[in-house]
CSV table of C-alpha atoms and ligand atoms in Angstrom, one decimal:
chain,number,residue,atom,x,y,z
A,1,MET,CA,166.0,112.0,143.2
A,2,ILE,CA,164.8,109.3,140.8
A,3,GLN,CA,167.6,107.4,139.1
A,4,ARG,CA,167.8,107.8,135.3
A,5,ILE,CA,167.1,104.6,133.4
A,6,GLN,CA,168.7,103.8,130.0
A,7,ALA,CA,166.2,102.3,127.5
A,8,THR,CA,166.1,101.6,123.8
A,9,LEU,CA,163.3,103.2,121.8
A,10,ILE,CA,162.3,101.7,118.4
A,11,PRO,CA,159.5,103.9,116.8
A,12,GLY,CA,158.7,101.2,114.2
A,13,ASP,CA,156.6,101.3,111.1
A,14,GLY,CA,153.2,102.5,110.0
A,15,ILE,CA,151.4,104.1,113.0
A,16,GLY,CA,154.5,103.3,115.1
A,17,PRO,CA,156.1,106.7,115.0
A,18,GLU,CA,152.8,108.4,115.8
A,19,ILE,CA,151.9,106.3,118.8
A,20,VAL,CA,155.5,106.4,120.0
A,21,ASP,CA,155.5,110.2,119.8
A,22,ALA,CA,152.3,110.3,121.7
A,23,THR,CA,153.7,108.0,124.4
A,24,LEU,CA,156.9,110.0,124.8
A,25,THR,CA,154.8,113.2,125.2
A,26,VAL,CA,152.8,111.5,127.9
A,27,LEU,CA,155.9,110.0,129.6
A,28,ASP,CA,157.5,113.5,129.6
A,29,ALA,CA,154.5,115.0,131.3
A,30,LEU,CA,154.8,112.3,133.9
A,31,GLY,CA,158.5,113.0,134.4
A,32,ALA,CA,159.4,109.4,133.6
A,33,PRO,CA,163.2,109.0,134.1
A,34,PHE,CA,164.0,107.2,130.8
A,35,ASP,CA,167.1,108.2,128.7
A,36,TRP,CA,166.1,106.9,125.3
A,37,ASP,CA,168.5,105.5,122.8
A,38,ARG,CA,166.5,105.8,119.6
A,39,GLN,CA,167.0,102.9,117.1
A,40,ILE,CA,165.4,101.7,113.9
A,41,ALA,CA,164.2,98.3,112.8
A,42,GLY,CA,161.6,96.7,110.5
A,43,LEU,CA,160.7,98.4,107.2
A,44,ALA,CA,162.3,101.6,108.5
A,45,GLY,CA,165.5,99.6,109.1
A,46,VAL,CA,165.4,98.2,105.6
A,47,LYS,CA,165.0,101.6,104.1
A,48,ALA,CA,167.6,103.4,106.2
A,49,ALA,CA,170.2,100.6,106.7
A,50,GLY,CA,169.3,97.8,104.3
A,51,ASP,CA,168.5,95.6,107.3
A,52,PRO,CA,165.2,94.9,109.2
A,53,LEU,CA,167.2,94.4,112.4
A,54,PRO,CA,170.4,96.5,112.3
A,55,ASN,CA,173.2,95.6,114.6
A,56,ALA,CA,173.0,99.0,116.2
A,57,ALA,CA,169.5,98.2,117.5
A,58,LEU,CA,170.6,94.9,118.9
A,59,ASP,CA,173.7,96.4,120.5
A,60,SER,CA,171.6,99.1,122.1
A,61,ILE,CA,169.2,96.5,123.7
A,62,ARG,CA,172.2,94.4,124.8
A,63,ARG,CA,173.4,97.5,126.7
A,64,THR,CA,170.1,98.7,128.1
A,65,ARG,CA,168.3,95.4,128.4
A,66,LEU,CA,165.1,97.4,128.2
A,67,ALA,CA,163.1,98.6,125.2
A,68,LEU,CA,159.9,100.2,124.2
A,69,LYS,CA,159.0,99.3,120.6
A,70,GLY,CA,156.5,100.4,118.0
A,71,PRO,CA,155.1,97.8,115.6
A,72,LEU,CA,157.4,96.4,112.9
A,73,GLU,CA,156.1,95.5,109.5
A,74,THR,CA,156.8,92.0,108.2
A,75,PRO,CA,155.9,91.2,104.6
A,76,SER,CA,153.5,88.3,104.1
A,77,GLY,CA,154.6,85.3,102.1
A,78,GLY,CA,158.1,86.0,100.9
A,79,GLY,CA,160.5,88.8,102.1
A,80,TYR,CA,162.5,89.1,105.3
A,81,ARG,CA,161.9,87.1,108.5
A,82,SER,CA,159.9,88.9,111.2
A,83,SER,CA,162.2,91.3,113.2
A,84,ASN,CA,159.8,90.8,116.2
A,85,VAL,CA,160.5,87.1,116.2
A,86,ARG,CA,164.2,87.6,115.8
A,87,LEU,CA,164.3,90.1,118.7
A,88,ARG,CA,162.4,87.6,120.9
A,89,GLU,CA,164.9,84.9,119.9
A,90,GLU,CA,168.0,87.0,120.3
A,91,PHE,CA,167.2,88.1,123.8
A,92,LYS,CA,165.4,84.8,124.8
A,93,LEU,CA,162.2,86.7,125.6
A,94,TYR,CA,160.4,83.5,126.4
A,95,ALA,CA,157.3,85.0,128.0
A,96,ASN,CA,154.8,87.2,126.3
A,97,LEU,CA,152.5,88.8,128.9
A,98,ARG,CA,149.3,90.2,127.4
A,99,PRO,CA,146.8,91.6,130.0
A,100,ALA,CA,143.3,92.7,128.7
A,101,ARG,CA,141.2,94.8,131.0
A,102,THR,CA,138.0,96.7,130.2
A,103,LEU,CA,138.8,100.4,130.4
A,104,VAL,CA,135.7,101.8,128.6
A,105,PRO,CA,132.6,100.3,130.2
A,106,GLY,CA,129.4,99.7,128.2
A,107,GLY,CA,130.9,97.8,125.3
A,108,ARG,CA,129.7,94.4,124.1
A,109,PHE,CA,131.6,92.8,127.1
A,110,ASP,CA,132.0,94.5,130.4
A,111,ASN,CA,134.4,93.9,133.3
A,112,ILE,CA,136.9,91.9,131.4
A,113,ASP,CA,140.1,91.2,133.3
A,114,LEU,CA,142.1,88.5,131.6
A,115,VAL,CA,145.7,87.7,131.1
A,116,VAL,CA,147.1,85.8,128.1
A,117,VAL,CA,150.5,84.3,128.7
A,118,ARG,CA,152.0,83.3,125.4
A,119,GLU,CA,155.1,81.1,124.9
A,120,ASN,CA,157.3,83.3,122.8
A,121,LEU,CA,160.1,81.2,121.4
A,122,GLU,CA,158.9,77.8,120.2
A,123,GLY,CA,156.0,76.1,118.5
A,124,LEU,CA,155.0,76.6,114.9
A,125,TYR,CA,156.2,80.1,115.1
A,126,ILE,CA,159.9,79.2,114.7
A,127,GLY,CA,159.5,79.5,111.0
A,128,HIS,CA,161.2,76.3,109.9
A,129,GLU,CA,159.3,76.0,106.6
A,130,HIS,CA,159.9,74.9,103.1
A,131,TYR,CA,158.3,74.1,99.8
A,132,VAL,CA,158.6,70.9,97.8
A,133,GLN,CA,158.6,71.2,94.1
A,134,ILE,CA,156.5,68.8,92.1
A,135,ASP,CA,156.8,68.9,88.3
A,136,ASP,CA,156.9,72.5,87.3
A,137,ASP,CA,155.2,73.8,90.5
A,138,PRO,CA,158.0,75.0,92.9
A,139,HIS,CA,155.3,75.6,95.6
A,140,ALA,CA,153.4,72.3,95.2
A,141,VAL,CA,153.8,71.3,98.8
A,142,ALA,CA,154.3,73.6,101.8
A,143,MET,CA,155.8,72.1,105.0
A,144,ALA,CA,156.3,73.6,108.5
A,145,THR,CA,158.0,72.1,111.6
A,146,GLY,CA,156.9,73.1,115.1
A,147,ILE,CA,159.2,72.5,118.1
A,148,ASN,CA,158.2,72.6,121.7
A,149,THR,CA,160.7,71.5,124.3
A,150,ARG,CA,160.1,70.3,127.9
A,151,ALA,CA,162.4,73.0,129.1
A,152,GLY,CA,160.6,75.7,127.1
A,153,CYS,CA,157.2,74.5,128.4
A,154,ARG,CA,158.4,74.5,132.0
A,155,HIS,CA,159.8,78.1,131.6
A,156,ILE,CA,156.5,79.6,130.3
A,157,LEU,CA,154.2,77.5,132.6
A,158,GLU,CA,156.3,78.4,135.6
A,159,PHE,CA,156.1,82.1,134.5
A,160,ALA,CA,152.3,81.9,134.2
A,161,PHE,CA,151.7,80.2,137.5
A,162,GLU,CA,154.1,82.5,139.4
A,163,HIS,CA,152.7,85.6,137.8
A,164,ALA,CA,149.1,84.4,138.5
A,165,ILE,CA,149.9,83.8,142.2
A,166,ALA,CA,152.0,87.0,142.6
A,167,THR,CA,149.1,89.1,141.2
A,168,GLY,CA,146.4,87.4,143.2
A,169,ARG,CA,144.7,85.6,140.3
A,170,LYS,CA,142.4,82.6,140.9
A,171,LYS,CA,143.0,80.3,138.0
A,172,VAL,CA,145.4,79.3,135.3
A,173,THR,CA,143.9,77.7,132.2
A,174,ILE,CA,146.3,75.7,130.0
A,175,VAL,CA,145.2,76.0,126.3
A,176,HIS,CA,146.3,73.2,124.0
A,177,LYS,CA,145.4,71.1,121.0
A,178,ALA,CA,146.7,67.8,122.4
A,179,ASN,CA,143.8,65.8,120.9
A,180,ILE,CA,145.2,66.4,117.4
A,181,MET,CA,148.8,67.6,117.8
A,182,LYS,CA,149.4,65.0,120.4
A,183,ALA,CA,153.2,65.5,120.7
A,184,LEU,CA,153.6,69.1,119.8
A,185,THR,CA,151.0,70.5,122.2
A,186,GLY,CA,150.6,67.3,124.3
A,187,ILE,CA,154.0,68.1,125.8
A,188,PHE,CA,152.7,71.5,126.9
A,189,LYS,CA,149.6,70.2,128.5
A,190,GLU,CA,151.4,67.2,130.2
A,191,THR,CA,154.1,69.5,131.5
A,192,GLY,CA,151.6,72.0,132.9
A,193,GLU,CA,149.6,69.3,134.6
A,194,GLN,CA,152.7,67.7,136.2
A,195,MET,CA,154.0,71.1,137.4
A,196,TYR,CA,150.7,71.9,138.9
A,197,GLU,CA,150.6,68.6,140.9
A,198,GLU,CA,154.2,69.0,142.0
A,199,LYS,CA,154.3,72.7,142.9
A,200,TYR,CA,151.1,74.8,142.5
A,201,LYS,CA,148.2,72.6,143.7
A,202,GLY,CA,146.6,74.2,146.7
A,203,HIS,CA,147.9,77.7,145.8
A,204,ILE,CA,145.8,78.3,142.7
A,205,GLU,CA,143.2,76.6,140.5
A,206,MET,CA,144.1,75.0,137.2
A,207,ASP,CA,142.2,73.6,134.3
A,208,THR,CA,142.8,72.7,130.7
A,209,VAL,CA,140.9,73.5,127.5
A,210,ILE,CA,141.3,72.8,123.8
A,211,VAL,CA,142.1,75.9,121.8
A,212,ASP,CA,139.0,75.8,119.5
A,213,ALA,CA,136.6,75.4,122.4
A,214,CYS,CA,138.6,78.1,124.2
A,215,ALA,CA,137.9,80.6,121.4
A,216,MET,CA,134.2,79.8,121.5
A,217,LYS,CA,134.0,80.0,125.3
A,218,LEU,CA,135.9,83.4,125.3
A,219,VAL,CA,133.2,84.8,123.1
A,220,LEU,CA,130.2,83.2,125.0
A,221,ASN,CA,131.4,83.7,128.6
A,222,PRO,CA,134.9,85.3,128.9
A,223,TRP,CA,134.4,85.8,132.7
A,224,GLN,CA,135.0,82.1,133.3
A,225,PHE,CA,138.7,82.6,132.5
A,226,ASP,CA,141.4,84.4,134.5
A,227,VAL,CA,145.0,83.6,133.2
A,228,LEU,CA,145.3,81.7,130.0
A,229,VAL,CA,148.7,80.1,129.2
A,230,THR,CA,149.4,78.7,125.8
A,231,THR,CA,151.8,77.9,123.0
A,232,ASN,CA,153.1,80.5,120.6
A,233,LEU,CA,150.7,80.5,117.7
A,234,PHE,CA,147.6,79.9,119.8
A,235,GLY,CA,148.7,82.8,122.0
A,236,ASP,CA,149.1,85.0,119.0
A,237,ILE,CA,145.6,84.3,117.8
A,238,LEU,CA,143.8,84.3,121.2
A,239,SER,CA,145.4,87.5,122.4
A,240,ASP,CA,143.9,89.3,119.3
A,241,LEU,CA,140.6,87.7,120.1
A,242,VAL,CA,140.8,88.8,123.8
A,243,SER,CA,141.7,92.4,122.7
A,244,GLY,CA,138.4,92.4,120.8
A,245,LEU,CA,136.6,91.8,124.1
A,246,ILE,CA,137.9,95.1,125.5
A,247,GLY,CA,137.5,97.4,122.5
A,248,GLY,CA,140.1,96.2,120.0
A,249,LEU,CA,143.8,96.2,119.4
A,250,GLY,CA,144.1,99.9,120.3
A,251,MET,CA,143.7,98.8,124.0
A,252,ALA,CA,145.9,95.8,124.3
A,253,PRO,CA,149.5,96.0,125.6
A,254,GLY,CA,152.2,93.3,125.7
A,255,ALA,CA,155.5,92.6,127.4
A,256,ASN,CA,158.1,90.3,126.1
A,257,ILE,CA,160.1,89.1,129.1
A,258,GLY,CA,163.3,87.1,129.4
A,259,LYS,CA,165.8,86.6,132.2
A,260,ASP,CA,168.1,89.3,130.8
A,261,ALA,CA,166.0,91.8,128.9
A,262,ALA,CA,162.4,93.0,128.4
A,263,ILE,CA,160.7,94.6,125.4
A,264,PHE,CA,157.4,96.4,125.8
A,265,GLU,CA,155.0,96.9,122.9
A,266,ALA,CA,151.4,97.0,121.8
A,267,VAL,CA,149.8,93.7,120.7
A,268,HIS,CA,148.8,95.3,117.4
A,269,GLY,CA,150.8,95.7,114.2
A,270,SER,CA,151.7,98.7,112.1
A,271,ALA,CA,148.1,99.3,110.9
A,272,PRO,CA,149.1,100.6,107.5
A,273,ASP,CA,145.5,101.4,106.7
A,274,ILE,CA,145.4,104.3,109.1
A,275,ALA,CA,149.1,105.3,109.2
A,276,GLY,CA,149.9,109.0,108.9
A,277,LYS,CA,146.2,110.0,109.4
A,278,ASP,CA,146.3,111.0,113.1
A,279,MET,CA,143.7,108.2,113.7
A,280,ALA,CA,145.8,105.6,115.7
A,281,ASN,CA,144.9,104.9,119.3
A,282,PRO,CA,148.1,105.1,121.3
A,283,THR,CA,146.5,103.5,124.5
A,284,ALA,CA,147.9,100.1,123.8
A,285,LEU,CA,151.5,101.4,123.7
A,286,LEU,CA,150.8,103.7,126.7
A,287,LEU,CA,149.7,100.7,128.7
A,288,ALA,CA,152.8,98.9,127.5
A,289,ALA,CA,154.8,101.9,128.9
A,290,ALA,CA,152.9,101.5,132.2
A,291,MET,CA,154.0,97.8,132.3
A,292,MET,CA,157.5,98.9,131.5
A,293,MET,CA,157.4,101.4,134.5
A,294,GLU,CA,156.1,98.7,136.8
A,295,HIS,CA,158.9,96.4,135.5
A,296,CYS,CA,161.3,99.2,136.6
A,297,LYS,CA,159.6,99.5,140.0
A,298,LEU,CA,158.1,102.9,139.1
A,299,ASP,CA,154.7,101.8,140.3
A,300,ASP,CA,153.4,105.2,141.4
A,301,MET,CA,154.2,106.7,138.0
A,302,ALA,CA,152.5,103.8,136.2
A,303,LEU,CA,149.4,104.2,138.4
A,304,ARG,CA,149.3,108.0,137.5
A,305,LEU,CA,149.4,107.0,133.9
A,306,ARG,CA,146.6,104.4,134.2
A,307,LYS,CA,144.5,106.9,136.1
A,308,ALA,CA,145.0,109.6,133.5
A,309,ILE,CA,144.0,107.1,130.7
A,310,ASP,CA,140.8,106.2,132.7
A,311,GLN,CA,139.9,109.8,133.3
A,312,THR,CA,140.5,110.9,129.7
A,313,LEU,CA,138.5,108.0,128.3
A,314,ASN,CA,135.7,108.0,130.9
A,315,ALA,CA,135.3,111.4,132.6
A,316,ASP,CA,136.4,113.6,129.7
A,317,LYS,CA,135.0,111.1,127.1
A,318,VAL,CA,138.0,111.9,124.8
A,319,ARG,CA,138.3,108.8,122.6
A,320,THR,CA,139.9,107.9,119.3
A,321,GLY,CA,137.8,106.6,116.4
A,322,ASP,CA,138.3,102.9,117.1
A,323,LEU,CA,136.5,103.4,120.4
A,324,GLY,CA,133.7,105.3,118.7
A,325,GLY,CA,135.1,108.8,119.6
A,326,GLN,CA,136.0,111.8,117.5
A,327,ALA,CA,139.5,112.6,118.8
A,328,GLY,CA,142.7,112.1,116.7
A,329,THR,CA,145.9,110.7,118.1
A,330,THR,CA,147.1,114.3,118.8
A,331,ALA,CA,144.0,115.5,120.5
A,332,TYR,CA,143.7,112.4,122.7
A,333,THR,CA,147.4,112.8,123.7
A,334,ARG,CA,146.8,116.5,124.6
A,335,ALA,CA,143.8,115.5,126.8
A,336,LEU,CA,146.0,112.9,128.6
A,337,VAL,CA,148.7,115.4,129.2
A,338,SER,CA,146.3,117.9,130.6
A,339,ARG,CA,144.9,115.2,133.0
A,340,ILE,CA,148.4,114.4,134.1
A,341,LYS,CA,149.1,118.0,134.8
A,342,GLN,CA,145.9,118.3,136.9
A,343,GLY,CA,147.4,115.5,139.0
B,1,LIG,P1,147.4,95.4,112.6
B,1,LIG,O1,147.3,95.0,114.1
B,1,LIG,O2,148.4,96.3,112.2
B,1,LIG,O3,145.9,96.0,112.2
B,1,LIG,C1,144.7,95.2,112.3
B,1,LIG,C2,143.5,96.2,112.3
B,1,LIG,O4,143.5,96.9,113.6
B,1,LIG,C3,143.6,97.3,111.3
B,1,LIG,O5,142.4,97.6,110.8
B,1,LIG,C4,144.2,98.5,112.1
B,1,LIG,O6,143.8,99.8,111.5
B,1,LIG,C5,143.6,98.3,113.4
B,1,LIG,N1,144.5,98.8,114.5
B,1,LIG,C6,145.6,98.3,114.9
B,1,LIG,N2,146.2,99.0,115.8
B,1,LIG,C7,145.4,100.1,116.0
B,1,LIG,C8,145.5,101.3,116.9
B,1,LIG,N3,146.5,101.5,117.7
B,1,LIG,N4,144.5,102.2,116.8
B,1,LIG,C9,143.4,102.0,115.9
B,1,LIG,N5,143.3,100.9,115.1
B,1,LIG,C10,144.3,100.0,115.2
B,1,LIG,O7,147.5,94.0,111.8
B,1,LIG,P2,147.9,93.7,110.3
B,1,LIG,O8,147.2,94.8,109.4
B,1,LIG,O9,147.5,92.3,110.1
B,1,LIG,O10,149.4,93.9,110.2
B,1,LIG,C11,150.1,95.0,109.7
B,1,LIG,C12,151.6,94.8,109.9
B,1,LIG,O11,152.0,94.7,111.2
B,1,LIG,C13,152.1,93.4,109.3
B,1,LIG,O12,153.3,93.7,108.5
B,1,LIG,C14,152.4,92.6,110.5
B,1,LIG,O13,153.4,91.6,110.3
B,1,LIG,C15,152.8,93.6,111.5
B,1,LIG,N6,152.6,93.2,112.9
B,1,LIG,C16,153.6,93.6,113.8
B,1,LIG,C17,153.5,93.3,115.1
B,1,LIG,C18,154.5,93.8,116.1
B,1,LIG,O14,155.4,94.5,115.7
B,1,LIG,N7,154.5,93.3,117.3
B,1,LIG,C19,152.3,92.6,115.6
B,1,LIG,C20,151.3,92.3,114.6
B,1,LIG,C21,151.5,92.6,113.3
């Protein structure tokens, strides 16, 4: 008998509840052994408990050390600090693993199989920002501080190299901007090059690329890359770019991994423009659930899920609107369940 696994479930905002429901329906069909502790956060947390990251949600993850999470809305400009960033900080989820693989052939780019490894706790993302008032303009000057530490760089670079080697990858590309931000991203490049010389040379290839050139190269010839490892903000931007190569954000899963906890989610946000319209593609969250099952050593179940997604998209040609299809979230989910039941 498969052992039950306690896990926290955060439906999130916007399309979150719809894609989380779809994912639970599919996981039930698979017989996934998760016992969910349902918690709220983000805008839903503010509305229900006056807090975008209520203690109950934190306590739950402290207990389960495992979560599946829908997207959480963060206001732009003012308002509360991102609950996503706070969760990553709270549980020291230093590695953000974002694989991107073509699942629907015949798009603008075929046979994409890339992994973006994003540093998740440091850089310009730490949100140490302030304004300086000049005369009567309180926002006359905006300032931000970025912090990258040697230890933080070592953690994420080691994760990237080890993951690449363990999964049979050929090359790790270190993405930086050390020509301009010589200290802030220079430390990342320098640490990566040192670690490669000391530990990984002979086991895997390594090269380095400046982030702006990387963006251009990813669009011109993405097949030249394999595993990309980079600092927080660049990873945020490049992983959305990479999701565009495989059909968009509806296809891009992510895992936030630390030593003591892991939170699985889609790369995309709450998509308020399509929320509540049965239009969201739940594949990104389903693929995140597959990563979660692999994390829990439920490899066979994850494989069944990946196979059902492939068959539904390609043999049955049931696809949501973002992939050029006609199916709503519910119809796509139904098709997946029927594929799973067929075995
Ligand atoms: P977004 O990722 O929510 O949406 C960008 C575009 O992609 C929209 O046109 C949307 O309709 C489309 N899209 C996204 N996911 C889709 C899906 N599953 N199926 C079909 N189409 C999909 O980015 P946006 O609009 O910039 O952000 C909205 C909110 O989400 C913000 O408050 C932001 O802070 C938050 N956010 C949360 C994240 C998280 O919880 N990890 C990650 C990114 C953004």
